Each structure stands twice: as C-alpha cells, then as structure tokens.
Amino acid sequence: MPEETVVAPEDLDLVLYEVDEDGVATVTLNRPERKNAWSLPMERRFFALLDQAAQDPAVKVVIITGAGRAFCPGMDMQRLEQNSQPGESLNLQARVPMYSRRTMPKPLIAAVNGACAGIGLVQALICDVRFAARGARFTTAFTRRGLAGEYNLPYVLPRVIGLENALDLLLSGRVFDADEAKSLGLVSRVVEPGDLLDAARAYARDIARNCSPRAMAVVRHQVYGDLDRTFTDALARSYSAMEFFAGSPDFREGVSSFVEKREPKFEGLPPDFDPDEATRDAFLPY
C-alpha cells in the first residue's frame, strides 16, 4: 500500500466522500467555484480517499464525479501560471495518478458530469468504466498549453481508443463532446445530465450486490497486468487464477446463489488481500 497521505483539516471539503448501504462510495471533486480545477490540496485529499476506500471492507465499488457543472477542467490556472515562469519546476508529487488504475483493488466508475480536460481526463481514465453526461466536453489540452503528454496519458490513451485516435486527440488538443467520446470508446455510456449519477450508481450497485469483491480485484489485476505480457504468459496467469478460485467460498456462494435464485452474499474485500496471490503461481496444464 502507498504511504499514508496527510491532508490538512481545512482541505477536507475539497473532495467529498460518502458510502451507501450497498457499499458504493462516491468521491466528489468539490471546488465548484473553480469548476473543480485540480490543485495540490485537492490531489492530497483525493488520493487519501481512494486509499480509504481501498482499505474499507464495506466499500465494494467507487464512483468519481464532480460537484456543479464540471468534472475537472484540468490544473488550476494559478498553478499553471506559476509553473510556467522561468526557473520554476512542476513540484511533482510522489503519487502518480495512473498507478491507481493498476493498484486499486476495487472497481472505479467515472461519472463525467461536465468539462473534463488535462489532468481531469487523466482522473477519468484511471477508472474502469466511464459514464458521461450528454454535452460534456473533453480535451487532452496539453499541446495547447505548450506541454507534452503528462501523467503517462500517451501510454494509456492508445490502449483505450487505439493509436490513431489517441494521436489525434493528443496532437491537436481539440475539444470533443460526450457523443464523440463514446464513438471513440473513451466512455461506454452517454446519458442525459440529470440522469448521470443515478445511472452510474445503478450500475455500481448492481455489481456491488452481485459480484465477488475478490473476483473483481483479481480481474482488474489480470486485465491491467496482462497489457504488458505475452499471450502465453497471460494464459498461464489465467490458469493460476482458475486454480485459486476453484473450491473457494466465493465460488461456492456464486454457484449456490445462482441455483437458489437469490442474491449472493459475498464477503467484503479484506484490507490485506493481494490480487497477485491469485496469479503468482502461473502455470500451463500442458
């Protein structure tokens, strides 16, 4: 687990956090007066809450959204202006956003309610599934600010939408809307603005109620970890995962609940669960 993030008391309201009875945590970027522009205090609070959700067995799924009419339009302009001065450095933090895409053991769902740009787009892309409000606008923005692709977006984006589409968005920094984002495969669902959070929560609650937290953690581990592996190596890891779950309490409960036509009762994910346990002993049965 990452080192504990220290958040100042006055920064607690920069990102809101709530967990419902189904185990769905909602993390809300909360600087509506600045359209949720990204700042260092917000960053510390955001990642502290992701760590909290990861460690809480009661949390099964996490939704990330924004307060007001924007998701996150990118870095706060005051910080950009400061960093653009001669002799200034970026004051880079130890926490790399894209690591959450691979290390978070629970599903992350983005509910993109409005402007989503730059590092805001990065935060949407750490999520596994993205919902967008119709009319929401997206841009990578970096080249139009005199910047290269940041926070490993040039690595992640081609793997989400393909090489040419990624180069188009990264090189041009052009603005595109939610419907085009869906056609590119950047988001999977576009809904009316007033229905966005309800739709994301309905999806999150369905998997929180019906899917094994351990199985979901291992699936995320397989998918993101196998991006850099050969077909044969990934196949060996899948056999290891099959062996790991064979005869497990989760497998028995999944089968029993299906046969008995009832909702399953899977245990929450223990804080010390390591998905690598399921794939560490990779093997091929031939």
mmCIF file of C-alpha atoms in Angstrom, residues 20-157:
data_model
loop_
_atom_site.group_PDB
_atom_site.id
_atom_site.type_symbol
_atom_site.label_atom_id
_atom_site.label_comp_id
_atom_site.label_asym_id
_atom_site.label_seq_id
_atom_site.Cartn_x
_atom_site.Cartn_y
_atom_site.Cartn_z
ATOM 1 C CA ASP A 20 -24.222 3.971 0.760
ATOM 2 C CA GLU A 21 -25.744 0.815 2.229
ATOM 3 C CA ASP A 22 -24.791 -1.222 -0.857
ATOM 4 C CA GLY A 23 -21.106 -0.463 -0.446
ATOM 5 C CA VAL A 24 -20.873 2.144 -3.206
ATOM 6 C CA ALA A 25 -18.533 5.014 -2.304
ATOM 7 C CA THR A 26 -18.966 8.316 -4.131
ATOM 8 C CA VAL A 27 -15.906 10.565 -4.327
ATOM 9 C CA THR A 28 -16.865 14.090 -5.436
ATOM 10 C CA LEU A 29 -14.379 16.753 -6.536
ATOM 11 C CA ASN A 30 -15.738 19.785 -4.730
ATOM 12 C CA ARG A 31 -14.410 23.139 -5.926
ATOM 13 C CA PRO A 32 -17.455 24.189 -7.975
ATOM 14 C CA GLU A 33 -16.484 27.866 -7.733
ATOM 15 C CA ARG A 34 -13.303 26.897 -9.667
ATOM 16 C CA LYS A 35 -15.102 24.264 -11.793
ATOM 17 C CA ASN A 36 -13.202 21.641 -9.776
ATOM 18 C CA ALA A 37 -9.840 22.743 -11.161
ATOM 19 C CA TRP A 38 -7.079 20.471 -9.856
ATOM 20 C CA SER A 39 -4.868 21.726 -7.021
ATOM 21 C CA LEU A 40 -2.275 20.115 -4.763
ATOM 22 C CA PRO A 41 -4.553 20.171 -1.687
ATOM 23 C CA MET A 42 -7.318 18.555 -3.767
ATOM 24 C CA GLU A 43 -4.833 15.961 -5.015
ATOM 25 C CA ARG A 44 -3.817 15.005 -1.476
ATOM 26 C CA ARG A 45 -7.437 14.689 -0.347
ATOM 27 C CA PHE A 46 -8.447 12.740 -3.471
ATOM 28 C CA PHE A 47 -5.782 10.070 -3.119
ATOM 29 C CA ALA A 48 -6.267 9.836 0.646
ATOM 30 C CA LEU A 49 -9.918 8.987 -0.027
ATOM 31 C CA LEU A 50 -9.040 6.393 -2.672
ATOM 32 C CA ASP A 51 -6.741 4.775 -0.109
ATOM 33 C CA GLN A 52 -9.537 4.878 2.467
ATOM 34 C CA ALA A 53 -11.964 3.211 0.058
ATOM 35 C CA ALA A 54 -9.388 0.566 -0.839
ATOM 36 C CA GLN A 55 -8.889 -0.348 2.821
ATOM 37 C CA ASP A 56 -12.569 -0.377 3.852
ATOM 38 C CA PRO A 57 -14.168 -3.848 3.510
ATOM 39 C CA ALA A 58 -17.602 -2.179 3.415
ATOM 40 C CA VAL A 59 -16.713 -0.423 0.139
ATOM 41 C CA LYS A 60 -17.153 -2.583 -2.951
ATOM 42 C CA VAL A 61 -17.245 -0.029 -5.794
ATOM 43 C CA VAL A 62 -16.094 3.604 -6.101
ATOM 44 C CA ILE A 63 -17.689 6.360 -8.221
ATOM 45 C CA ILE A 64 -15.709 9.503 -9.071
ATOM 46 C CA THR A 65 -17.601 12.633 -10.120
ATOM 47 C CA GLY A 66 -17.573 16.420 -9.837
ATOM 48 C CA ALA A 67 -19.711 18.960 -7.993
ATOM 49 C CA GLY A 68 -21.615 21.519 -10.019
ATOM 50 C CA ARG A 69 -21.426 21.652 -13.815
ATOM 51 C CA ALA A 70 -17.846 20.439 -14.371
ATOM 52 C CA PHE A 71 -15.943 17.224 -13.741
ATOM 53 C CA CYS A 72 -12.421 18.690 -13.747
ATOM 54 C CA PRO A 73 -11.179 21.081 -16.477
ATOM 55 C CA GLY A 74 -7.521 20.411 -15.660
ATOM 56 C CA MET A 75 -4.899 22.001 -13.471
ATOM 57 C CA ASP A 76 -5.837 25.167 -11.587
ATOM 58 C CA MET A 77 -4.783 28.102 -13.777
ATOM 59 C CA GLN A 78 -2.989 29.779 -10.876
ATOM 60 C CA ARG A 79 -0.736 26.738 -10.562
ATOM 61 C CA LEU A 80 -0.184 26.615 -14.323
ATOM 62 C CA GLU A 81 0.817 30.275 -14.372
ATOM 63 C CA GLN A 82 3.249 29.712 -11.510
ATOM 64 C CA ASN A 83 4.817 26.644 -13.128
ATOM 65 C CA SER A 84 5.219 28.437 -16.468
ATOM 66 C CA GLN A 85 7.619 31.036 -15.031
ATOM 67 C CA PRO A 86 11.344 30.704 -15.878
ATOM 68 C CA GLY A 87 13.223 28.647 -13.330
ATOM 69 C CA GLU A 88 10.086 27.036 -11.900
ATOM 70 C CA SER A 89 9.719 23.260 -11.635
ATOM 71 C CA LEU A 90 6.485 21.295 -11.664
ATOM 72 C CA ASN A 91 6.788 20.347 -7.979
ATOM 73 C CA LEU A 92 5.864 16.810 -8.970
ATOM 74 C CA GLN A 93 4.323 14.640 -6.287
ATOM 75 C CA ALA A 94 5.335 11.063 -5.427
ATOM 76 C CA ARG A 95 1.826 9.775 -6.182
ATOM 77 C CA VAL A 96 1.333 9.041 -9.884
ATOM 78 C CA PRO A 97 -2.393 9.095 -10.804
ATOM 79 C CA MET A 98 -2.189 6.277 -13.333
ATOM 80 C CA TYR A 99 -0.849 3.870 -10.712
ATOM 81 C CA SER A 100 -4.355 3.816 -9.229
ATOM 82 C CA ARG A 101 -5.529 2.235 -12.475
ATOM 83 C CA ARG A 102 -3.442 -0.830 -11.652
ATOM 84 C CA THR A 103 -3.178 -0.838 -7.871
ATOM 85 C CA MET A 104 -6.725 -0.014 -6.747
ATOM 86 C CA PRO A 105 -8.329 -3.386 -5.882
ATOM 87 C CA LYS A 106 -11.918 -2.210 -6.400
ATOM 88 C CA PRO A 107 -13.841 -1.094 -9.498
ATOM 89 C CA LEU A 108 -13.619 2.622 -10.275
ATOM 90 C CA ILE A 109 -16.520 4.224 -12.136
ATOM 91 C CA ALA A 110 -16.287 7.749 -13.565
ATOM 92 C CA ALA A 111 -19.427 9.876 -13.805
ATOM 93 C CA VAL A 112 -18.201 12.727 -16.024
ATOM 94 C CA ASN A 113 -20.758 15.465 -15.474
ATOM 95 C CA GLY A 114 -19.097 18.288 -17.430
ATOM 96 C CA ALA A 115 -15.777 19.719 -18.610
ATOM 97 C CA CYS A 116 -13.046 17.078 -18.483
ATOM 98 C CA ALA A 117 -9.569 18.150 -19.599
ATOM 99 C CA GLY A 118 -5.886 17.628 -18.943
ATOM 100 C CA ILE A 119 -5.331 16.068 -15.558
ATOM 101 C CA GLY A 120 -9.122 15.843 -15.228
ATOM 102 C CA LEU A 121 -9.103 13.497 -18.226
ATOM 103 C CA VAL A 122 -6.305 11.557 -16.529
ATOM 104 C CA GLN A 123 -8.517 11.067 -13.455
ATOM 105 C CA ALA A 124 -11.371 9.817 -15.651
ATOM 106 C CA LEU A 125 -9.004 7.393 -17.356
ATOM 107 C CA ILE A 126 -7.841 5.799 -14.118
ATOM 108 C CA CYS A 127 -11.403 4.476 -13.939
ATOM 109 C CA ASP A 128 -12.501 1.136 -15.352
ATOM 110 C CA VAL A 129 -15.877 2.274 -16.722
ATOM 111 C CA ARG A 130 -16.855 5.816 -17.703
ATOM 112 C CA PHE A 131 -20.321 7.367 -17.864
ATOM 113 C CA ALA A 132 -20.653 10.838 -19.400
ATOM 114 C CA ALA A 133 -23.415 13.422 -19.382
ATOM 115 C CA ARG A 134 -24.584 14.345 -22.859
ATOM 116 C CA GLY A 135 -22.975 17.678 -23.710
ATOM 117 C CA ALA A 136 -19.902 17.101 -21.532
ATOM 118 C CA ARG A 137 -16.771 18.319 -23.306
ATOM 119 C CA PHE A 138 -13.343 16.681 -23.292
ATOM 120 C CA THR A 139 -9.820 17.631 -24.361
ATOM 121 C CA THR A 140 -6.290 16.441 -23.670
ATOM 122 C CA ALA A 141 -5.278 20.164 -23.795
ATOM 123 C CA PHE A 142 -1.535 19.626 -23.241
ATOM 124 C CA THR A 143 -0.121 20.740 -26.606
ATOM 125 C CA ARG A 144 -2.270 23.891 -26.498
ATOM 126 C CA ARG A 145 -0.580 24.806 -23.215
ATOM 127 C CA GLY A 146 2.914 24.116 -24.556
ATOM 128 C CA LEU A 147 3.148 20.787 -22.733
ATOM 129 C CA ALA A 148 3.869 17.190 -23.720
ATOM 130 C CA GLY A 149 1.571 14.327 -22.740
ATOM 131 C CA GLU A 150 1.531 14.165 -18.951
ATOM 132 C CA TYR A 151 0.977 11.514 -16.257
ATOM 133 C CA ASN A 152 1.502 8.644 -18.740
ATOM 134 C CA LEU A 153 -1.535 9.584 -20.833
ATOM 135 C CA PRO A 154 0.417 8.800 -24.068
ATOM 136 C CA TYR A 155 0.779 5.222 -22.782
ATOM 137 C CA VAL A 156 -2.791 4.734 -21.564
ATOM 138 C CA LEU A 157 -4.849 6.543 -24.220
#
